[in-house]
Coordinates of C-alpha atoms (C1' of nucleotides) in Angstrom, one line a residue:
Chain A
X187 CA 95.4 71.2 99.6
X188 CA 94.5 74.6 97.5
X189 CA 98.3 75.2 97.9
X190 CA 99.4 72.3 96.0
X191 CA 96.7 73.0 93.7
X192 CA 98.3 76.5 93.5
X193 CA 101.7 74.9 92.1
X194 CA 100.4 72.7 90.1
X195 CA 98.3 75.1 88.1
X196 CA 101.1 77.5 87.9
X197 CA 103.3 75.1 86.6
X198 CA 100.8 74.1 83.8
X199 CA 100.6 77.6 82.8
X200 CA 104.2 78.1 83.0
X201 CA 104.4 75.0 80.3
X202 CA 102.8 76.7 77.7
X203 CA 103.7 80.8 78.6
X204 CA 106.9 80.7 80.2
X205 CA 109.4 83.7 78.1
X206 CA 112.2 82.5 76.7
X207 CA 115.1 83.6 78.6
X208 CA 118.4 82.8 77.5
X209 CA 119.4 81.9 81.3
X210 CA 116.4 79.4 81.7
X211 CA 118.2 76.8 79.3
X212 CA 119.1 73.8 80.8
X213 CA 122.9 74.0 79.5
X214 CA 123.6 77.5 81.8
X215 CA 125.6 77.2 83.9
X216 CA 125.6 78.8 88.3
X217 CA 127.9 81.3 87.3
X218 CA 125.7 82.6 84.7
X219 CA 122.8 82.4 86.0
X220 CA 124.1 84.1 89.3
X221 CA 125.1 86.8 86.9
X222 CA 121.7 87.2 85.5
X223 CA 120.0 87.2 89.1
X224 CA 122.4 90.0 90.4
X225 CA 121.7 92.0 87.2
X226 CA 118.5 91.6 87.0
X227 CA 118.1 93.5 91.3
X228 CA 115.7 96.1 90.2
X229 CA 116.7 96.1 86.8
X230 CA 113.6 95.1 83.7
X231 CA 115.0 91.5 81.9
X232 CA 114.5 93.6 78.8
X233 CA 117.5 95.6 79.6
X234 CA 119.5 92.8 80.7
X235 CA 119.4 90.3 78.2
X236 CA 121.7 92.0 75.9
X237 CA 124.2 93.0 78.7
X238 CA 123.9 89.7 80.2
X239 CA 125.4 88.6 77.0
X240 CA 128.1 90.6 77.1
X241 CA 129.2 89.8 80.6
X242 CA 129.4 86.4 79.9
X243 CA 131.3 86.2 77.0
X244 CA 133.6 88.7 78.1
X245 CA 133.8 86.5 81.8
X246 CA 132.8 83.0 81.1
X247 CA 133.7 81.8 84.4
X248 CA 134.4 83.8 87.8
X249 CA 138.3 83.4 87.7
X250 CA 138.3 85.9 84.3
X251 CA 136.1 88.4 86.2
X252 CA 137.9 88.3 89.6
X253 CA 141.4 89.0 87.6
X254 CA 140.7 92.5 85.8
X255 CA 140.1 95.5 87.4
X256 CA 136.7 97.1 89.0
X257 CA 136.9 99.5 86.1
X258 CA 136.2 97.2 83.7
X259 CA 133.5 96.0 85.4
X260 CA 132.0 99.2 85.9
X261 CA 132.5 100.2 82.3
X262 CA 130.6 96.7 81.1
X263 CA 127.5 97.3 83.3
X264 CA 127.1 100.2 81.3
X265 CA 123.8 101.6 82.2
X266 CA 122.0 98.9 84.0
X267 CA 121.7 101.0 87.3
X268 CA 123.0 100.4 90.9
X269 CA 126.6 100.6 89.6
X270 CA 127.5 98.9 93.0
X271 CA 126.2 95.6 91.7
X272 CA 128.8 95.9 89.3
X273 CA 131.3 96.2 92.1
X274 CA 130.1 93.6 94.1
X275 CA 129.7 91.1 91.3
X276 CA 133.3 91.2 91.1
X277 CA 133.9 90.9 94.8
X278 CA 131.8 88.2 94.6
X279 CA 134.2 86.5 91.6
X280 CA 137.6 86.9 93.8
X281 CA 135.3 85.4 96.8
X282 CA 134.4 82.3 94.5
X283 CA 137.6 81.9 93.6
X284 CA 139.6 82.5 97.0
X285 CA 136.8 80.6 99.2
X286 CA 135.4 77.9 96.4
X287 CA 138.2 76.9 93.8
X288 CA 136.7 79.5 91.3
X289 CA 132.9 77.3 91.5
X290 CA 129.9 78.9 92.6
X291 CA 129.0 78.0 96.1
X292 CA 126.1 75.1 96.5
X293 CA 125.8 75.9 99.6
X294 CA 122.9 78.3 101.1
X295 CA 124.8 79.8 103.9
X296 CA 127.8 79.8 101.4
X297 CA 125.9 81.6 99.0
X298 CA 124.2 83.8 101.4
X299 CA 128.3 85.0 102.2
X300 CA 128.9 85.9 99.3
X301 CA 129.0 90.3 98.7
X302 CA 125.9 91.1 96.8
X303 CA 123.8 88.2 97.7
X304 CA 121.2 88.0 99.9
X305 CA 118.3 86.5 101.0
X306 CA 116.6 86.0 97.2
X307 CA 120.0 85.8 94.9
X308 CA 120.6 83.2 97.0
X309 CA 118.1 81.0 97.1
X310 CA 117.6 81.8 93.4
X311 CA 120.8 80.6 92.6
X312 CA 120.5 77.5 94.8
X313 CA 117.1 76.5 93.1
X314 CA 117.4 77.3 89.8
X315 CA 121.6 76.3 88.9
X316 CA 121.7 73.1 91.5
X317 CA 117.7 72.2 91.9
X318 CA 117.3 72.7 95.6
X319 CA 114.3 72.9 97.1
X320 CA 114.2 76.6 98.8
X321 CA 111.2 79.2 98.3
X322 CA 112.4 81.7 95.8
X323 CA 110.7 85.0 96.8
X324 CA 111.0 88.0 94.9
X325 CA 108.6 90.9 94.7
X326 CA 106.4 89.5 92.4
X327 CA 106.0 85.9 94.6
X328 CA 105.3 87.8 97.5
X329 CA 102.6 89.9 95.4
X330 CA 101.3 86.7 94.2
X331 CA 101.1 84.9 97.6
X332 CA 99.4 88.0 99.4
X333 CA 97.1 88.4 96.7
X334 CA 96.2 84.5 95.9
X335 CA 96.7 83.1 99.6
X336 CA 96.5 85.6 101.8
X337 CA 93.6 87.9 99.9
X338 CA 95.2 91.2 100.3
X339 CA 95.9 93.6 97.6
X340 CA 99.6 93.9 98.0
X341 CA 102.1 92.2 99.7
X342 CA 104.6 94.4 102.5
X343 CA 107.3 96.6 101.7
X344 CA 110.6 94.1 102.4
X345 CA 110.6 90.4 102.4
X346 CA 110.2 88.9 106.0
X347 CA 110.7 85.4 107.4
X348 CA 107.2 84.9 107.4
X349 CA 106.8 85.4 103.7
X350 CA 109.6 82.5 102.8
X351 CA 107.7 80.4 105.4
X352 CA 104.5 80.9 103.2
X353 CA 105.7 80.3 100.1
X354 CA 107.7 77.2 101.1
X355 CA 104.5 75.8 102.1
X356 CA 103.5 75.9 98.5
X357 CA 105.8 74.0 97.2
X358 CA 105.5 70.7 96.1
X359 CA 107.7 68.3 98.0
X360 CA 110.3 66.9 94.9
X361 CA 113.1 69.5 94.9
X362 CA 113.4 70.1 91.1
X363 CA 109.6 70.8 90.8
X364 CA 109.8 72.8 93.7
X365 CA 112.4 75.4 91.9
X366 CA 110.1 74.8 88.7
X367 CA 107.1 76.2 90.8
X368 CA 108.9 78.8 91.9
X369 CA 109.6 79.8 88.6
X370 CA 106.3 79.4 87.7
X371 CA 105.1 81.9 90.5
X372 CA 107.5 84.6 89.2
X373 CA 106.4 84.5 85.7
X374 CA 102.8 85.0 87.1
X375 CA 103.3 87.4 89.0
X376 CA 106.1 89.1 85.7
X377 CA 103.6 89.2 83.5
X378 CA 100.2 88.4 84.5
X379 CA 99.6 89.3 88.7
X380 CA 101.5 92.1 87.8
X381 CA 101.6 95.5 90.4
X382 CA 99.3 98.4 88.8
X383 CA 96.8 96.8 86.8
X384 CA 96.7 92.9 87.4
X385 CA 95.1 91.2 84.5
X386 CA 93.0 88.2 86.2
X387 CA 91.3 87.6 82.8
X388 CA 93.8 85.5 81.8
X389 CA 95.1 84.2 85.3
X390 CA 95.1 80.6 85.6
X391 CA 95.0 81.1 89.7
X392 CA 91.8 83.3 89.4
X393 CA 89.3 80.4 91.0
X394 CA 91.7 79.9 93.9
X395 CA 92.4 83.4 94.2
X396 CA 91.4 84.7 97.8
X397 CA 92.0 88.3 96.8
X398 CA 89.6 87.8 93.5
X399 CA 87.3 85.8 95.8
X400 CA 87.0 88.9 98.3
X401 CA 86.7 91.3 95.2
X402 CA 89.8 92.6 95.1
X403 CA 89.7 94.8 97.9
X404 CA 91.8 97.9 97.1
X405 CA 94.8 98.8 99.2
X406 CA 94.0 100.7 102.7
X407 CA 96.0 103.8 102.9
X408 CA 98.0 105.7 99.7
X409 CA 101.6 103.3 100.0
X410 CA 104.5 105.9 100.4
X411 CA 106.6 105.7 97.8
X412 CA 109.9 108.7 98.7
X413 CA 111.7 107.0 95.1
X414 CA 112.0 110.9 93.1
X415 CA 114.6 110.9 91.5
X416 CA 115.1 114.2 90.3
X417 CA 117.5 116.4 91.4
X418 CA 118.5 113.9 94.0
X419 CA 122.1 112.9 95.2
X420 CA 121.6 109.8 93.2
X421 CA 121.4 111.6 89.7
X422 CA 124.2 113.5 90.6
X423 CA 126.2 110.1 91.1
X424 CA 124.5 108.6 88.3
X425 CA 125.7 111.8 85.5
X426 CA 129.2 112.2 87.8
X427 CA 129.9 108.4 87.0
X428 CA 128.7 108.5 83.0
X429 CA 131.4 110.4 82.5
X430 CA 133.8 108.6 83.8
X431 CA 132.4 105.6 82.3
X432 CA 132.9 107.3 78.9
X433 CA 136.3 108.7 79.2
X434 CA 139.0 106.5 78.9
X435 CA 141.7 107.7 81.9
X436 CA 141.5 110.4 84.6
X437 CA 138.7 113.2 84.3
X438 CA 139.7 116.2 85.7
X439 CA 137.5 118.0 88.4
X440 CA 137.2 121.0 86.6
X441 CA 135.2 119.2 83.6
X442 CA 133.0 117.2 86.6
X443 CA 132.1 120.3 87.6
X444 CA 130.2 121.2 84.3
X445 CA 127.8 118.0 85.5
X446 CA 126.1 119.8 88.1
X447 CA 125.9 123.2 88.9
X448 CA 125.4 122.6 93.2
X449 CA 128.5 122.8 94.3
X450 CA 127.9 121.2 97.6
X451 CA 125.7 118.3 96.4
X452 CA 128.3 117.7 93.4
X453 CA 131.4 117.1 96.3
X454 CA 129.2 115.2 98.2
X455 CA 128.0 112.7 95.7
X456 CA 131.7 112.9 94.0
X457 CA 132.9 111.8 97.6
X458 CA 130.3 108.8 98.1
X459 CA 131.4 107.2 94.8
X460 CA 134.6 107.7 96.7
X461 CA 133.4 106.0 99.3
X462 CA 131.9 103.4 97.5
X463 CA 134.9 102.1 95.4
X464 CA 133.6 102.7 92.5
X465 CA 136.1 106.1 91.8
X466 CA 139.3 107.0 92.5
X467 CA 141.0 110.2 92.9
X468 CA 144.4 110.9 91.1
X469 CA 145.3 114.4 92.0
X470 CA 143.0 116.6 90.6
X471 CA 141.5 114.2 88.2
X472 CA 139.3 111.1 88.9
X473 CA 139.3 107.7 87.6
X474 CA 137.4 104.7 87.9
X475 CA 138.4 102.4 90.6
X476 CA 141.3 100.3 89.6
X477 CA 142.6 102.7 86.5
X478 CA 145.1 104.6 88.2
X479 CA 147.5 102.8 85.8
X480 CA 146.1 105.0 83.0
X481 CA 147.1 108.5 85.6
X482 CA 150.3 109.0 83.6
X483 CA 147.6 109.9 80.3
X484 CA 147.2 113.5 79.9
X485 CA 144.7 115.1 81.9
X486 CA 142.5 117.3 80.3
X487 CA 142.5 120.7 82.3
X488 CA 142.8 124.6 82.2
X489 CA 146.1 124.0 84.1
X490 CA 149.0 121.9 82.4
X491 CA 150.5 120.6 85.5
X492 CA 154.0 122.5 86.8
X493 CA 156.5 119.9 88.3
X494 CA 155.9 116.7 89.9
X495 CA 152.2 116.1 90.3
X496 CA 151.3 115.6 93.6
X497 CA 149.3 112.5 94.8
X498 CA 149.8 110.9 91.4
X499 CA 152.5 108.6 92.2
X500 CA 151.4 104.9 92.5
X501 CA 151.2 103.4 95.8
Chain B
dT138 C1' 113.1 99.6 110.3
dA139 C1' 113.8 102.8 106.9
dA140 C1' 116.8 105.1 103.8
dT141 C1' 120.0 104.7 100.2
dC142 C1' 121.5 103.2 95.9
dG143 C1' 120.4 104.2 88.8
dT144 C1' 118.0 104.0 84.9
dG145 C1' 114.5 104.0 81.5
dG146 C1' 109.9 102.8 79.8
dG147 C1' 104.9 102.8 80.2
dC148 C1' 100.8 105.1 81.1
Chain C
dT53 C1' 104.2 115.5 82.3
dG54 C1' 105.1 113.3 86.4
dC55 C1' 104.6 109.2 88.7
dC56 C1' 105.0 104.3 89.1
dC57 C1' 107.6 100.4 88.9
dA58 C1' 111.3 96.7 87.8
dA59 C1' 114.0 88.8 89.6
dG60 C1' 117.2 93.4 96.0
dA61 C1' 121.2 94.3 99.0
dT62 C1' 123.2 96.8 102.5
dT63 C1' 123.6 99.6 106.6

DNA sequence: TAATCGTGGGC
DNA sequence: TGCCCAAGATT
Protein backbone atom coordinates (compact mmCIF):
# COMPACT_ATOMS: atom_id res chain seq x y z
CA UNK A 1 0.00 0.00 0.00
CA UNK A 2 2.64 2.78 1.36
CA UNK A 3 4.76 1.42 -1.53
CA UNK A 4 2.49 2.39 -4.29
CA UNK A 5 1.93 5.40 -2.44
CA UNK A 6 5.78 5.74 -2.57
CA UNK A 7 5.68 5.84 -6.51
CA UNK A 8 3.15 7.69 -6.95
CA UNK A 9 4.34 10.64 -4.86
CA UNK A 10 7.63 10.38 -6.44
CA UNK A 11 6.33 10.55 -9.69
CA UNK A 12 4.24 13.77 -8.85
CA UNK A 13 7.37 15.33 -7.66
CA UNK A 14 9.35 14.16 -10.55
CA UNK A 15 6.50 16.12 -12.81
CA UNK A 16 7.32 19.37 -11.68
CA UNK A 17 11.40 18.95 -10.60
CA UNK A 18 12.73 16.46 -12.84
CA UNK A 19 16.45 18.23 -14.53
CA UNK A 20 16.45 18.52 -17.85
CA UNK A 21 18.70 16.10 -19.30
CA UNK A 22 19.37 16.05 -22.84
CA UNK A 23 19.09 12.04 -22.75
CA UNK A 24 15.56 12.03 -20.99
CA UNK A 25 13.88 13.33 -24.33
CA UNK A 26 11.56 11.13 -25.77
CA UNK A 27 13.30 11.30 -29.35
CA UNK A 28 16.78 9.55 -27.83
CA UNK A 29 17.43 6.90 -29.00
CA UNK A 30 19.04 3.08 -26.87
CA UNK A 31 22.32 3.80 -28.27
CA UNK A 32 22.42 7.03 -26.78
CA UNK A 33 21.11 6.65 -23.92
CA UNK A 34 23.33 3.54 -23.26
CA UNK A 35 26.14 5.89 -23.88
CA UNK A 36 24.92 8.29 -21.24
CA UNK A 37 24.44 5.43 -18.60
CA UNK A 38 27.98 3.95 -19.16
CA UNK A 39 29.41 7.51 -18.85
CA UNK A 40 27.70 8.61 -16.36
CA UNK A 41 29.39 4.98 -13.83
CA UNK A 42 30.68 7.12 -11.12
CA UNK A 43 31.05 10.03 -13.13
CA UNK A 44 28.74 13.77 -11.90
CA UNK A 45 25.94 14.39 -15.05
CA UNK A 46 27.55 17.84 -14.86
CA UNK A 47 30.63 16.50 -16.39
CA UNK A 48 28.97 14.43 -18.86
CA UNK A 49 26.57 16.35 -20.51
CA UNK A 50 29.02 18.14 -22.65
CA UNK A 51 31.03 14.93 -23.54
CA UNK A 52 27.98 13.07 -24.00
CA UNK A 53 27.50 15.48 -26.80
CA UNK A 54 30.48 14.88 -28.33
CA UNK A 55 30.32 11.18 -28.37
CA UNK A 56 27.23 11.17 -30.13
CA UNK A 57 27.80 13.37 -32.83
CA UNK A 58 31.04 12.05 -33.46
CA UNK A 59 29.22 8.10 -33.18
CA UNK A 60 25.67 8.46 -33.88
CA UNK A 61 25.06 4.94 -34.02
CA UNK A 62 27.25 1.86 -32.73
CA UNK A 63 28.48 0.77 -36.27
CA UNK A 64 30.69 4.39 -36.51
CA UNK A 65 32.06 3.67 -32.99
CA UNK A 66 32.90 -0.05 -33.43
CA UNK A 67 34.90 0.91 -36.79
CA UNK A 68 37.70 3.34 -35.50
CA UNK A 69 40.31 2.56 -33.33
CA UNK A 70 40.38 2.33 -29.16
CA UNK A 71 42.50 5.42 -29.46
CA UNK A 72 40.07 7.53 -30.56
CA UNK A 73 37.87 6.49 -28.16
CA UNK A 74 40.15 7.02 -25.43
CA UNK A 75 41.17 10.42 -26.67
CA UNK A 76 37.17 11.50 -26.74
CA UNK A 77 36.46 10.39 -23.18
CA UNK A 78 38.89 12.95 -22.38
CA UNK A 79 38.83 13.34 -18.66
CA UNK A 80 35.72 11.62 -17.59
CA UNK A 81 37.58 8.95 -15.40
CA UNK A 82 37.76 5.15 -15.57
CA UNK A 83 39.29 5.34 -18.99
CA UNK A 84 38.32 1.54 -19.28
CA UNK A 85 34.74 2.58 -19.88
CA UNK A 86 36.00 4.15 -22.78
CA UNK A 87 37.35 0.88 -23.88
CA UNK A 88 34.58 -1.11 -23.16
CA UNK A 89 32.03 1.15 -24.69
CA UNK A 90 33.69 0.34 -27.82
CA UNK A 91 33.79 -3.33 -27.26
CA UNK A 92 30.47 -3.01 -26.57
CA UNK A 93 29.78 -1.24 -30.21
CA UNK A 94 31.67 -4.14 -32.24
CA UNK A 95 29.41 -6.60 -29.89
CA UNK A 96 26.13 -4.70 -31.06
CA UNK A 97 27.08 -4.90 -34.22
CA UNK A 98 28.60 -8.53 -34.57
CA UNK A 99 25.75 -10.16 -32.14
CA UNK A 100 22.70 -7.57 -32.94
CA UNK A 101 22.84 -6.10 -36.63
CA UNK A 102 24.47 -2.82 -35.20
CA UNK A 103 20.86 -2.32 -32.71
CA UNK A 104 21.16 -2.23 -29.06
CA UNK A 105 20.03 -5.37 -27.52
CA UNK A 106 16.24 -5.47 -25.99
CA UNK A 107 16.93 -8.13 -24.41
CA UNK A 108 18.02 -8.30 -20.45
CA UNK A 109 20.28 -11.22 -20.56
CA UNK A 110 21.41 -9.70 -24.00
CA UNK A 111 22.15 -6.57 -22.51
CA UNK A 112 23.55 -7.99 -19.31
CA UNK A 113 26.40 -9.75 -22.18
CA UNK A 114 27.29 -6.96 -23.34
CA UNK A 115 31.33 -5.74 -21.97
CA UNK A 116 30.72 -2.92 -19.61
CA UNK A 117 27.20 -3.66 -18.64
CA UNK A 118 25.99 -4.97 -15.71
CA UNK A 119 23.46 -5.43 -13.40
CA UNK A 120 22.23 -1.45 -13.41
CA UNK A 121 23.29 -0.33 -17.17
CA UNK A 122 21.28 -2.92 -17.98
CA UNK A 123 18.31 -2.68 -16.65
CA UNK A 124 18.68 1.12 -17.10
CA UNK A 125 18.84 0.72 -20.63
CA UNK A 126 16.00 -1.80 -20.82
CA UNK A 127 13.64 0.70 -18.84
CA UNK A 128 14.38 3.81 -19.93
CA UNK A 129 15.19 3.20 -24.21
CA UNK A 130 12.40 0.22 -24.60
CA UNK A 131 9.91 0.84 -21.36
CA UNK A 132 10.33 -2.40 -19.67
CA UNK A 133 9.31 -2.90 -16.45
CA UNK A 134 12.75 -3.85 -14.43
CA UNK A 135 13.81 -2.11 -11.00
CA UNK A 136 16.53 0.35 -11.89
CA UNK A 137 18.78 0.55 -8.84
CA UNK A 138 21.60 2.70 -8.53
CA UNK A 139 23.23 4.10 -5.50
CA UNK A 140 20.92 6.69 -4.95
CA UNK A 141 17.61 4.13 -5.21
CA UNK A 142 19.17 1.89 -2.91
CA UNK A 143 19.80 5.04 -0.43
CA UNK A 144 16.31 5.95 -0.96
CA UNK A 145 14.72 2.52 -0.39
CA UNK A 146 16.90 1.88 2.84
CA UNK A 147 16.23 5.13 4.15
CA UNK A 148 12.29 5.48 3.17
CA UNK A 149 11.38 1.66 3.44
CA UNK A 150 13.59 0.00 5.33
CA UNK A 151 14.41 3.04 8.04
CA UNK A 152 18.11 2.84 8.08
CA UNK A 153 20.44 5.57 7.48
CA UNK A 154 22.29 4.19 4.55
CA UNK A 155 21.88 1.50 2.30
CA UNK A 156 24.97 -1.47 1.89
CA UNK A 157 28.05 -1.12 0.15
CA UNK A 158 27.19 -3.16 -3.40
CA UNK A 159 23.83 -3.83 -4.80
CA UNK A 160 22.45 -7.38 -3.80
CA UNK A 161 19.58 -9.45 -5.15
CA UNK A 162 17.67 -8.44 -2.32
CA UNK A 163 17.80 -4.81 -2.99
CA UNK A 164 16.33 -5.25 -6.78
CA UNK A 165 13.73 -7.46 -5.13
CA UNK A 166 12.71 -4.39 -2.94
CA UNK A 167 12.55 -1.97 -5.28
CA UNK A 168 10.60 -4.04 -7.82
CA UNK A 169 8.07 -4.24 -5.18
CA UNK A 170 7.56 -0.57 -5.56
CA UNK A 171 6.79 -0.37 -8.66
CA UNK A 172 3.65 0.18 -10.08
CA UNK A 173 2.38 -2.59 -12.22
CA UNK A 174 2.14 -0.68 -16.08
CA UNK A 175 5.67 -1.13 -17.48
CA UNK A 176 6.18 2.53 -18.81
CA UNK A 177 5.19 4.03 -15.31
CA UNK A 178 7.28 1.60 -13.76
CA UNK A 179 10.61 2.98 -15.58
CA UNK A 180 9.02 6.55 -14.96
CA UNK A 181 9.14 5.71 -11.13
CA UNK A 182 12.26 4.59 -11.35
CA UNK A 183 13.30 7.62 -12.66
CA UNK A 184 11.55 9.40 -10.31
CA UNK A 185 13.46 7.50 -7.34
CA UNK A 186 16.83 8.50 -8.82
CA UNK A 187 16.17 12.06 -9.09
CA UNK A 188 15.17 11.91 -5.30
CA UNK A 189 17.62 10.42 -4.18
CA UNK A 190 20.22 12.99 -7.01
CA UNK A 191 19.13 15.79 -5.56
CA UNK A 192 17.10 15.76 -2.63
CA UNK A 193 17.78 12.07 -0.38
CA UNK A 194 21.13 12.83 -1.23
CA UNK A 195 24.34 10.96 0.87
CA UNK A 196 25.88 13.63 3.41
CA UNK A 197 23.32 16.02 4.24
CA UNK A 198 19.77 14.83 3.09
CA UNK A 199 17.51 17.72 2.81
CA UNK A 200 13.96 16.18 4.07
CA UNK A 201 12.58 19.83 4.16
CA UNK A 202 11.66 19.64 0.84
CA UNK A 203 11.18 15.73 0.42
CA UNK A 204 7.94 14.80 -0.87
CA UNK A 205 8.40 11.13 0.81
CA UNK A 206 9.13 12.72 4.27
CA UNK A 207 5.52 11.43 5.83
CA UNK A 208 6.16 7.94 4.57
CA UNK A 209 9.68 8.04 5.40
CA UNK A 210 10.50 5.15 8.00
CA UNK A 211 14.03 6.55 8.52
CA UNK A 212 12.40 10.22 9.23
CA UNK A 213 9.77 8.37 11.26
CA UNK A 214 12.55 6.68 13.55
CA UNK A 215 14.45 10.13 13.69
CA UNK A 216 16.94 9.54 11.48
CA UNK A 217 19.01 7.25 13.33
CA UNK A 218 22.61 7.99 12.43
CA UNK A 219 24.83 5.23 10.94
CA UNK A 220 26.30 2.56 13.50
CA UNK A 221 29.94 2.26 13.01
CA UNK A 222 32.39 5.03 10.98
CA UNK A 223 31.68 3.30 7.07
CA UNK A 224 35.36 2.48 5.70
CA UNK A 225 35.94 4.35 2.98
CA UNK A 226 40.02 3.04 1.52
CA UNK A 227 39.12 5.57 -1.87
CA UNK A 228 42.73 8.03 -1.35
CA UNK A 229 43.75 8.77 -4.10
CA UNK A 230 46.92 10.33 -3.70
CA UNK A 231 49.98 8.95 -4.54
CA UNK A 232 48.20 5.86 -5.49
CA UNK A 233 48.81 3.51 -8.52
CA UNK A 234 45.72 4.96 -9.97
CA UNK A 235 47.13 8.67 -10.27
CA UNK A 236 50.06 7.26 -11.69
CA UNK A 237 47.86 5.65 -14.51
CA UNK A 238 45.70 8.59 -14.58
CA UNK A 239 48.97 11.37 -15.29
CA UNK A 240 50.90 8.29 -17.40
CA UNK A 241 47.71 8.20 -19.69
CA UNK A 242 47.11 12.32 -20.00
CA UNK A 243 49.95 12.32 -21.77
CA UNK A 244 49.41 10.03 -24.07
CA UNK A 245 45.98 11.35 -24.53
CA UNK A 246 47.65 14.76 -25.46
CA UNK A 247 50.31 13.67 -27.73
CA UNK A 248 49.43 12.83 -31.02
CA UNK A 249 51.78 9.34 -31.92
CA UNK A 250 54.24 7.34 -29.71
CA UNK A 251 55.66 8.99 -26.42
CA UNK A 252 58.86 7.86 -25.61
CA UNK A 253 59.61 6.31 -22.13
CA UNK A 254 62.18 8.60 -21.37
CA UNK A 255 59.57 11.60 -21.35
CA UNK A 256 57.01 9.17 -19.20
CA UNK A 257 59.43 9.02 -16.89
CA UNK A 258 59.33 12.75 -16.04
CA UNK A 259 55.54 11.86 -14.79
CA UNK A 260 56.54 10.15 -11.72
CA UNK A 261 59.57 10.13 -9.97
CA UNK A 262 58.96 6.08 -8.32
CA UNK A 263 60.45 4.16 -10.57
CA UNK A 264 58.86 0.92 -9.54
CA UNK A 265 55.31 2.24 -9.12
CA UNK A 266 55.78 4.15 -12.65
CA UNK A 267 56.59 0.49 -14.59
CA UNK A 268 53.94 -1.02 -12.74
CA UNK A 269 51.10 1.26 -13.50
CA UNK A 270 52.77 1.84 -17.19
CA UNK A 271 52.44 -2.10 -17.43
CA UNK A 272 48.64 -2.39 -16.19
CA UNK A 273 47.53 0.21 -18.83
CA UNK A 274 49.35 -2.46 -20.74
CA UNK A 275 47.40 -4.85 -19.49
CA UNK A 276 44.36 -3.19 -19.78
CA UNK A 277 44.34 -2.27 -23.64
CA UNK A 278 44.27 0.94 -23.23
CA UNK A 279 48.42 1.46 -24.36
CA UNK A 280 50.53 -0.05 -26.51
CA UNK A 281 54.20 -0.29 -26.63
CA UNK A 282 56.15 0.47 -29.91
CA UNK A 283 59.79 0.00 -28.96
CA UNK A 284 60.78 2.36 -26.65
CA UNK A 285 57.85 4.60 -27.13
CA UNK A 286 54.16 4.10 -26.15
CA UNK A 287 51.05 4.77 -27.85
CA UNK A 288 47.48 4.47 -27.33
CA UNK A 289 45.93 1.26 -28.14
CA UNK A 290 45.25 1.03 -31.77
CA UNK A 291 47.83 3.94 -32.97
CA UNK A 292 50.65 1.98 -33.86
CA UNK A 293 49.90 3.13 -37.44
CA UNK A 294 51.19 6.64 -36.32
CA UNK A 295 54.95 4.50 -34.95
CA UNK A 296 56.66 5.54 -38.16
CA UNK A 297 56.15 9.59 -36.66
CA UNK A 298 59.25 10.70 -35.05
CA UNK A 299 59.77 9.77 -31.64
CA UNK A 300 60.76 12.32 -29.41
CA UNK A 301 63.96 10.96 -27.49
CA UNK A 302 67.58 11.74 -26.26
CA UNK A 303 68.52 8.84 -28.69
CA UNK A 304 67.76 9.20 -32.61
CA UNK A 305 67.32 5.66 -33.27
CA UNK A 306 70.56 3.68 -35.18
CA UNK A 307 69.32 1.13 -37.73
CA UNK A 308 66.22 -0.76 -37.94
CA UNK A 309 64.11 -0.11 -34.89
CA UNK A 310 63.43 -3.03 -33.16
CA UNK A 311 59.85 -4.13 -32.25
CA UNK A 312 58.45 -1.31 -34.39
CA UNK A 313 57.50 -3.26 -37.37
CA UNK A 314 53.69 -3.94 -37.76
CA UNK A 315 52.42 -7.17 -37.04
C1' DT B 1 33.59 -10.41 -0.79
C1' DA B 2 36.63 -6.90 -1.32
C1' DA B 3 39.87 -4.43 -4.07
C1' DT B 4 40.72 -2.00 -8.12
C1' DC B 5 39.83 1.37 -11.46
C1' DG B 6 39.99 8.49 -12.53
C1' DT B 7 38.66 12.84 -11.92
C1' DG B 8 37.10 17.04 -10.02
C1' DG B 9 34.00 19.82 -7.13
C1' DG B 10 31.92 20.88 -2.60
C1' DC B 11 32.37 21.61 2.09
C1' DT C 1 43.27 21.31 3.55
C1' DG C 2 41.77 16.84 3.27
C1' DC C 3 37.95 14.06 2.95
C1' DC C 4 33.65 12.74 0.88
C1' DC C 5 31.25 11.52 -2.98
C1' DA C 6 29.36 10.81 -7.96
C1' DA C 7 23.38 6.95 -12.65
C1' DG C 8 29.15 0.82 -11.46
C1' DA C 9 31.69 -3.08 -13.59
C1' DT C 10 34.98 -6.51 -13.14
C1' DT C 11 37.81 -9.96 -11.08
Amino acid sequence: MAEKELAATAMRWFDENARDLPWREPDVGAWAILVSEVMLQQTPVVRVLPAWRAWLARWPVPAALAADPPAEAIRMWGRLGYPRRALRLRECAVAIVERHGGQVPTQLDELLALPGVGTYTARAVAAFAYGQRHPVVDTNVRRLVARAVAGEPDAGPATRPADLVATAELLPVEPARAARASAAFMELGALVCVARAPRCVDCPLASMCAWRASGRTAPVGPTRRPQRYAGTDRQVRGMLLAVLRETTGPVHRDRLDLVWDDDAQRARALAGLVDDGLVEPVGEAYVLAGDRHLADRRIPGPRPAAGPEAGVDPV
